[in-house]
Every structure is written in structure tokens, then in C-alpha cells.
PDB file of C-alpha atoms in Angstrom:
ATOM      1  CA  PRO A   1       8.200  47.042  63.290  1.00  0.00           C
ATOM      2  CA  ILE A   2       4.463  47.028  64.313  1.00  0.00           C
ATOM      3  CA  ASP A   3       2.000  47.468  61.491  1.00  0.00           C
ATOM      4  CA  SER A   4      -0.184  50.475  62.008  1.00  0.00           C
ATOM      5  CA  ASN A   5      -3.137  48.669  60.713  1.00  0.00           C
ATOM      6  CA  SER A   6      -2.588  45.533  62.907  1.00  0.00           C
ATOM      7  CA  LYS A   7      -1.983  44.440  66.426  1.00  0.00           C
ATOM      8  CA  HIS A   8       0.488  41.842  65.079  1.00  0.00           C
ATOM      9  CA  VAL A   9       4.316  42.237  65.045  1.00  0.00           C
ATOM     10  CA  GLN A  10       5.485  42.125  61.566  1.00  0.00           C
ATOM     11  CA  VAL A  11       8.664  40.689  60.045  1.00  0.00           C
ATOM     12  CA  ILE A  12      10.205  40.973  56.647  1.00  0.00           C
ATOM     13  CA  VAL A  13      10.466  37.867  54.643  1.00  0.00           C
ATOM     14  CA  CYS A  14      13.758  36.649  53.580  1.00  0.00           C
ATOM     15  CA  PHE A  15      14.951  37.047  49.934  1.00  0.00           C
ATOM     16  CA  GLY A  16      18.631  38.045  50.011  1.00  0.00           C
ATOM     17  CA  LYS A  17      20.809  40.179  52.392  1.00  0.00           C
ATOM     18  CA  ARG A  18      19.485  40.680  55.790  1.00  0.00           C
ATOM     19  CA  SER A  19      17.689  43.987  56.291  1.00  0.00           C
ATOM     20  CA  PRO A  20      18.761  46.130  59.335  1.00  0.00           C
ATOM     21  CA  ASP A  21      15.205  46.425  60.531  1.00  0.00           C
ATOM     22  CA  CYS A  22      14.631  42.547  60.545  1.00  0.00           C
ATOM     23  CA  ILE A  23      13.390  41.595  64.167  1.00  0.00           C
ATOM     24  CA  CYS A  24      13.158  37.566  63.842  1.00  0.00           C
ATOM     25  CA  ASP A  25      14.955  34.353  63.360  1.00  0.00           C
ATOM     26  CA  VAL A  26      13.070  33.496  60.489  1.00  0.00           C
ATOM     27  CA  CYS A  27      14.356  36.062  58.124  1.00  0.00           C
ATOM     28  CA  GLU A  28      18.051  35.476  57.822  1.00  0.00           C
ATOM     29  CA  ARG A  29      18.036  36.963  54.205  1.00  0.00           C
ATOM     30  CA  CYS A  30      16.163  40.011  53.967  1.00  0.00           C
ATOM     31  CA  THR A  31      16.305  42.901  51.240  1.00  0.00           C
ATOM     32  CA  GLU A  32      14.446  46.024  51.043  1.00  0.00           C
ATOM     33  CA  SER A  33      13.832  45.831  47.299  1.00  0.00           C
ATOM     34  CA  ARG A  34      12.217  42.274  47.200  1.00  0.00           C
ATOM     35  CA  GLY A  35      11.087  41.934  50.884  1.00  0.00           C
ATOM     36  CA  GLY A  36       7.548  41.356  51.777  1.00  0.00           C
ATOM     37  CA  VAL A  37       5.787  41.067  55.171  1.00  0.00           C
ATOM     38  CA  MET A  38       4.761  38.200  57.176  1.00  0.00           C
ATOM     39  CA  ASN A  39       3.318  38.401  60.630  1.00  0.00           C
ATOM     40  CA  THR A  40       4.902  36.395  63.551  1.00  0.00           C
ATOM     41  CA  GLN A  41       1.946  34.076  63.899  1.00  0.00           C
ATOM     42  CA  ILE A  42       2.314  32.888  60.108  1.00  0.00           C
ATOM     43  CA  ALA A  43       6.107  32.713  60.689  1.00  0.00           C
ATOM     44  CA  ALA A  44       5.600  30.448  63.728  1.00  0.00           C
ATOM     45  CA  ARG A  45       2.887  28.322  61.964  1.00  0.00           C
ATOM     46  CA  LEU A  46       5.266  27.848  59.001  1.00  0.00           C
ATOM     47  CA  ALA A  47       8.238  26.819  61.303  1.00  0.00           C
ATOM     48  CA  LEU A  48       5.903  24.179  63.093  1.00  0.00           C
ATOM     49  CA  THR A  49       4.776  23.035  59.735  1.00  0.00           C
ATOM     50  CA  LEU A  50       8.355  22.668  58.374  1.00  0.00           C
ATOM     51  CA  LEU A  51       9.417  20.811  61.587  1.00  0.00           C
ATOM     52  CA  VAL A  52       6.479  18.215  61.164  1.00  0.00           C
ATOM     53  CA  LEU A  53       7.446  17.778  57.653  1.00  0.00           C
ATOM     54  CA  ARG A  54      11.102  17.274  58.567  1.00  0.00           C
ATOM     55  CA  LEU A  55      10.335  14.846  61.258  1.00  0.00           C
ATOM     56  CA  SER A  56       8.005  12.733  59.050  1.00  0.00           C
ATOM     57  CA  VAL A  57      10.253  12.673  56.142  1.00  0.00           C
ATOM     58  CA  ALA A  58      13.061  11.312  58.563  1.00  0.00           C
ATOM     59  CA  LEU A  59      10.720   8.635  59.885  1.00  0.00           C
ATOM     60  CA  VAL A  60      10.394   7.210  56.315  1.00  0.00           C
ATOM     61  CA  PHE A  61      14.052   7.523  56.019  1.00  0.00           C
ATOM     62  CA  PHE A  62      14.734   5.756  59.417  1.00  0.00           C
ATOM     63  CA  VAL A  63      12.680   2.859  58.263  1.00  0.00           C
ATOM     64  CA  TRP A  64      14.488   2.480  54.906  1.00  0.00           C
ATOM     65  CA  ILE A  65      17.766   2.786  56.998  1.00  0.00           C
ATOM     66  CA  ALA A  66      16.557   0.095  59.476  1.00  0.00           C
ATOM     67  CA  ASP A  67      16.025  -2.178  56.579  1.00  0.00           C
ATOM     68  CA  LYS A  68      19.487  -1.962  55.459  1.00  0.00           C
ATOM     69  CA  PHE A  69      20.737  -3.037  58.794  1.00  0.00           C
ATOM     70  CA  PHE A  70      18.041  -5.681  59.768  1.00  0.00           C
ATOM     71  CA  ASN A  71      17.350  -7.168  56.386  1.00  0.00           C
ATOM     72  CA  PRO A  72      20.357  -6.439  54.310  1.00  0.00           C
ATOM     73  CA  SER A  73      19.618  -8.842  51.584  1.00  0.00           C
ATOM     74  CA  HIS A  74      16.268  -7.055  50.851  1.00  0.00           C
ATOM     75  CA  ALA A  75      18.154  -3.720  50.688  1.00  0.00           C
ATOM     76  CA  ALA A  76      20.699  -5.308  48.296  1.00  0.00           C
ATOM     77  CA  ALA A  77      17.740  -6.761  46.189  1.00  0.00           C
ATOM     78  CA  VAL A  78      16.341  -3.205  45.993  1.00  0.00           C
ATOM     79  CA  PHE A  79      19.638  -1.926  44.886  1.00  0.00           C
ATOM     80  CA  GLN A  80      19.809  -4.440  42.090  1.00  0.00           C
ATOM     81  CA  SER A  81      16.170  -3.944  40.927  1.00  0.00           C
ATOM     82  CA  PHE A  82      15.854  -0.386  40.958  1.00  0.00           C
ATOM     83  CA  TYR A  83      19.297   0.996  40.897  1.00  0.00           C
ATOM     84  CA  GLY A  84      20.991  -1.363  38.756  1.00  0.00           C
ATOM     85  CA  VAL A  85      23.545  -2.152  41.357  1.00  0.00           C
ATOM     86  CA  PRO A  86      24.024  -6.033  41.133  1.00  0.00           C
ATOM     87  CA  GLY A  87      25.878  -8.070  44.083  1.00  0.00           C
ATOM     88  CA  LEU A  88      26.019  -5.609  46.750  1.00  0.00           C
ATOM     89  CA  GLY A  89      27.513  -7.403  49.917  1.00  0.00           C
ATOM     90  CA  THR A  90      26.094  -7.131  53.497  1.00  0.00           C
ATOM     91  CA  LEU A  91      29.072  -4.732  54.434  1.00  0.00           C
ATOM     92  CA  MET A  92      28.267  -2.556  51.655  1.00  0.00           C
ATOM     93  CA  VAL A  93      24.677  -2.400  52.477  1.00  0.00           C
ATOM     94  CA  TYR A  94      25.822  -1.534  55.990  1.00  0.00           C
ATOM     95  CA  GLY A  95      28.012   1.192  54.611  1.00  0.00           C
ATOM     96  CA  VAL A  96      25.285   2.909  52.733  1.00  0.00           C
ATOM     97  CA  GLY A  97      22.984   2.636  55.700  1.00  0.00           C
ATOM     98  CA  ALA A  98      25.686   4.244  57.936  1.00  0.00           C
ATOM     99  CA  LEU A  99      25.993   7.020  55.512  1.00  0.00           C
ATOM    100  CA  GLN A 100      22.351   7.720  54.979  1.00  0.00           C
ATOM    101  CA  LEU A 101      22.050   7.410  58.853  1.00  0.00           C
ATOM    102  CA  ALA A 102      24.624  10.376  59.219  1.00  0.00           C
ATOM    103  CA  ILE A 103      22.718  12.527  56.569  1.00  0.00           C
ATOM    104  CA  VAL A 104      19.278  11.934  58.077  1.00  0.00           C
ATOM    105  CA  LEU A 105      20.560  12.676  61.407  1.00  0.00           C
ATOM    106  CA  ALA A 106      22.071  15.838  60.167  1.00  0.00           C
ATOM    107  CA  PHE A 107      18.879  16.579  58.437  1.00  0.00           C
ATOM    108  CA  VAL A 108      16.824  15.964  61.616  1.00  0.00           C
ATOM    109  CA  ALA A 109      19.061  18.290  63.536  1.00  0.00           C
ATOM    110  CA  GLY A 110      19.151  21.051  60.976  1.00  0.00           C
ATOM    111  CA  ILE A 111      22.818  20.780  60.634  1.00  0.00           C
ATOM    112  CA  VAL A 112      24.401  22.321  57.414  1.00  0.00           C
ATOM    113  CA  LYS A 113      20.902  22.646  56.056  1.00  0.00           C
ATOM    114  CA  PRO A 114      22.085  23.313  52.459  1.00  0.00           C
ATOM    115  CA  TRP A 115      24.000  20.078  52.322  1.00  0.00           C
ATOM    116  CA  SER A 116      21.703  17.910  54.574  1.00  0.00           C
ATOM    117  CA  TYR A 117      18.457  18.894  53.035  1.00  0.00           C
ATOM    118  CA  GLY A 118      19.953  18.828  49.506  1.00  0.00           C
ATOM    119  CA  LEU A 119      21.287  15.250  50.101  1.00  0.00           C
ATOM    120  CA  VAL A 120      17.942  14.132  51.524  1.00  0.00           C
ATOM    121  CA  LEU A 121      16.004  15.736  48.617  1.00  0.00           C
ATOM    122  CA  GLY A 122      18.526  14.139  46.101  1.00  0.00           C
ATOM    123  CA  MET A 123      18.347  10.646  47.821  1.00  0.00           C
ATOM    124  CA  HIS A 124      14.644  10.588  47.529  1.00  0.00           C
ATOM    125  CA  ALA A 125      14.620  12.059  44.052  1.00  0.00           C
ATOM    126  CA  VAL A 126      16.866   9.212  42.775  1.00  0.00           C
ATOM    127  CA  SER A 127      14.597   6.690  44.678  1.00  0.00           C
ATOM    128  CA  THR A 128      11.410   8.191  43.200  1.00  0.00           C
ATOM    129  CA  LEU A 129      12.692   8.585  39.611  1.00  0.00           C
ATOM    130  CA  SER A 130      14.331   5.004  39.704  1.00  0.00           C
ATOM    131  CA  SER A 131      10.825   3.503  39.998  1.00  0.00           C
ATOM    132  CA  PHE A 132       9.561   4.805  36.856  1.00  0.00           C
ATOM    133  CA  ARG A 133       8.509   1.419  35.571  1.00  0.00           C
ATOM    134  CA  GLN A 134       5.947   1.118  38.537  1.00  0.00           C
ATOM    135  CA  TYR A 135       4.339   4.496  37.404  1.00  0.00           C
ATOM    136  CA  LEU A 136       3.664   2.944  33.760  1.00  0.00           C
ATOM    137  CA  ASP A 137       1.354   0.506  35.215  1.00  0.00           C
ATOM    138  CA  PRO A 138      -0.133   2.162  38.368  1.00  0.00           C
ATOM    139  CA  LEU A 139      -2.999  -0.243  39.076  1.00  0.00           C
ATOM    140  CA  ALA A 140      -0.658  -3.273  39.300  1.00  0.00           C
ATOM    141  CA  VAL A 141      -0.279  -4.542  42.814  1.00  0.00           C
ATOM    142  CA  PRO A 142       1.849  -3.142  44.562  1.00  0.00           C
ATOM    143  CA  ASN A 143       2.681  -0.389  42.146  1.00  0.00           C
ATOM    144  CA  ILE A 144      -0.193   1.908  43.526  1.00  0.00           C
ATOM    145  CA  LEU A 145       2.115   2.352  46.560  1.00  0.00           C
ATOM    146  CA  PHE A 146       5.012   3.620  44.736  1.00  0.00           C
ATOM    147  CA  PHE A 147       2.964   7.069  44.049  1.00  0.00           C
ATOM    148  CA  ALA A 148       3.475   7.794  47.674  1.00  0.00           C
ATOM    149  CA  ALA A 149       6.929   8.822  46.770  1.00  0.00           C
ATOM    150  CA  TRP A 150       5.692  11.880  44.842  1.00  0.00           C
ATOM    151  CA  PRO A 151       4.223  13.749  47.658  1.00  0.00           C
ATOM    152  CA  MET A 152       7.375  12.941  49.746  1.00  0.00           C
ATOM    153  CA  LEU A 153       9.495  14.217  47.052  1.00  0.00           C
ATOM    154  CA  ALA A 154       7.359  17.476  47.097  1.00  0.00           C
ATOM    155  CA  ALA A 155       7.898  17.679  51.001  1.00  0.00           C
ATOM    156  CA  CYS A 156      11.677  17.104  50.611  1.00  0.00           C
ATOM    157  CA  PHE A 157      11.643  20.110  47.993  1.00  0.00           C
ATOM    158  CA  THR A 158       9.658  22.168  50.109  1.00  0.00           C
ATOM    159  CA  LEU A 159      11.952  21.504  53.076  1.00  0.00           C
ATOM    160  CA  PHE A 160      15.071  22.307  50.919  1.00  0.00           C
ATOM    161  CA  TYR A 161      13.589  25.512  49.386  1.00  0.00           C
ATOM    162  CA  LEU A 162      12.333  26.693  52.653  1.00  0.00           C
ATOM    163  CA  ARG A 163      15.134  25.647  54.854  1.00  0.00           C
ATOM    164  CA  ASP A 164      16.083  29.053  56.285  1.00  0.00           C
ATOM    165  CA  ALA A 165      12.478  29.257  57.691  1.00  0.00           C
ATOM    166  CA  ASP A 166      12.780  25.782  59.296  1.00  0.00           C
ATOM    167  CA  THR A 167      13.969  27.001  62.695  1.00  0.00           C
ATOM    168  CA  LEU A 168      12.183  24.827  65.253  1.00  0.00           C
ATOM    169  CA  TRP A 169      14.363  22.061  66.823  1.00  0.00           C
ATOM    170  CA  VAL A 170      17.491  22.885  64.886  1.00  0.00           C
ATOM    171  CA  TRP A 171      20.922  22.476  66.191  1.00  0.00           C
ATOM    172  CA  GLY A 172      23.415  25.401  65.610  1.00  0.00           C
ATOM    173  CA  PRO A 173      22.859  28.072  63.274  1.00  0.00           C
ATOM    174  CA  LYS A 174      19.205  28.513  62.252  1.00  0.00           C
ATOM    175  CA  LYS A 175      20.042  29.342  58.777  1.00  0.00           C
TER     176      LYS A 175
END
């Protein structure tokens, strides 16, 4: 619908069951009772912002995955030190890397969003929370670097929470 006070085409924000007057790809779940209005310019900006977040989160994960394949002894040491998993062999590290790669590729492609976005959020939440000792002494070198995990965790949560609005460069259904 077109707002009589504006030249912008309006779309209804998703909150539940799709409304019959919804005209956009962003609102997969609109209701008349809780729906709001968002102009298409804001919807496009939101979609672009979520794409940039998704790609930047994936970039960090790809570096961590590469570490598992190119430096498995370092990855095994991380598992022992931060996750309490001692003696992880090279093949197991490769297996974890392969599983993470599959999840992150699904995440980048926007495939099965509730699962792929949720697993990325879960993996990063575990990673962030397992570093709690570093947060207790933030000014010790290199502990200050661990604090970068918190905004990335917020980005992962944002992507999970707004996954239905993340519609650019997704493969398959946009919801």
C-alpha cells in the first residue's frame, strides 16, 4: 500500500502470520494485530546491513576454520585450554573444521536459517563464554583482544533474531 502522507511504498513488518496485503519479500510473517509499517527504503537498508553483518561474521569463522586445517595443533591447544577437551587429534580437528565449514557455508548462503544462524550463534556464544578467565583480567596482554568477541556475539544474535529480514544473497526460500 502507498501511505497517503508519503511518496514511499509501505510494507508491513513481520510479526506472525502473513497479512494478505503484504507486498514485500521482507515480511514473511505479518499480522494485522501487531504489524507496523516500514518503508521499502528502510527495508532495503536493513537487508543490506544484515548481509554485511553475515559476510563479516562468516569471514571471522572462515579464519578460525582455516586454523583447524592449516594449524591443527594450535586448534587442538585451543580446545584443550578453552573448552577442556584434551588430546584432540589431527583427524578430529579436521572433522570439527569440516562440520563448522558446512555450517558456515549454509549460514553464508542463507540456507535453513533457523538452524544455520542458530548454530553460528551457539558456536560463537560457547566460544565467547569459554573465555571468561580473560574477561576477569582485561588489561593483561592479549586479554583485551578477547573483548572483540562481545560485539560479534551481538552481531550473531542480531542475525539470528532478524533472519527473516536477511534477504540479500540468500539461496532458496528467503525466510
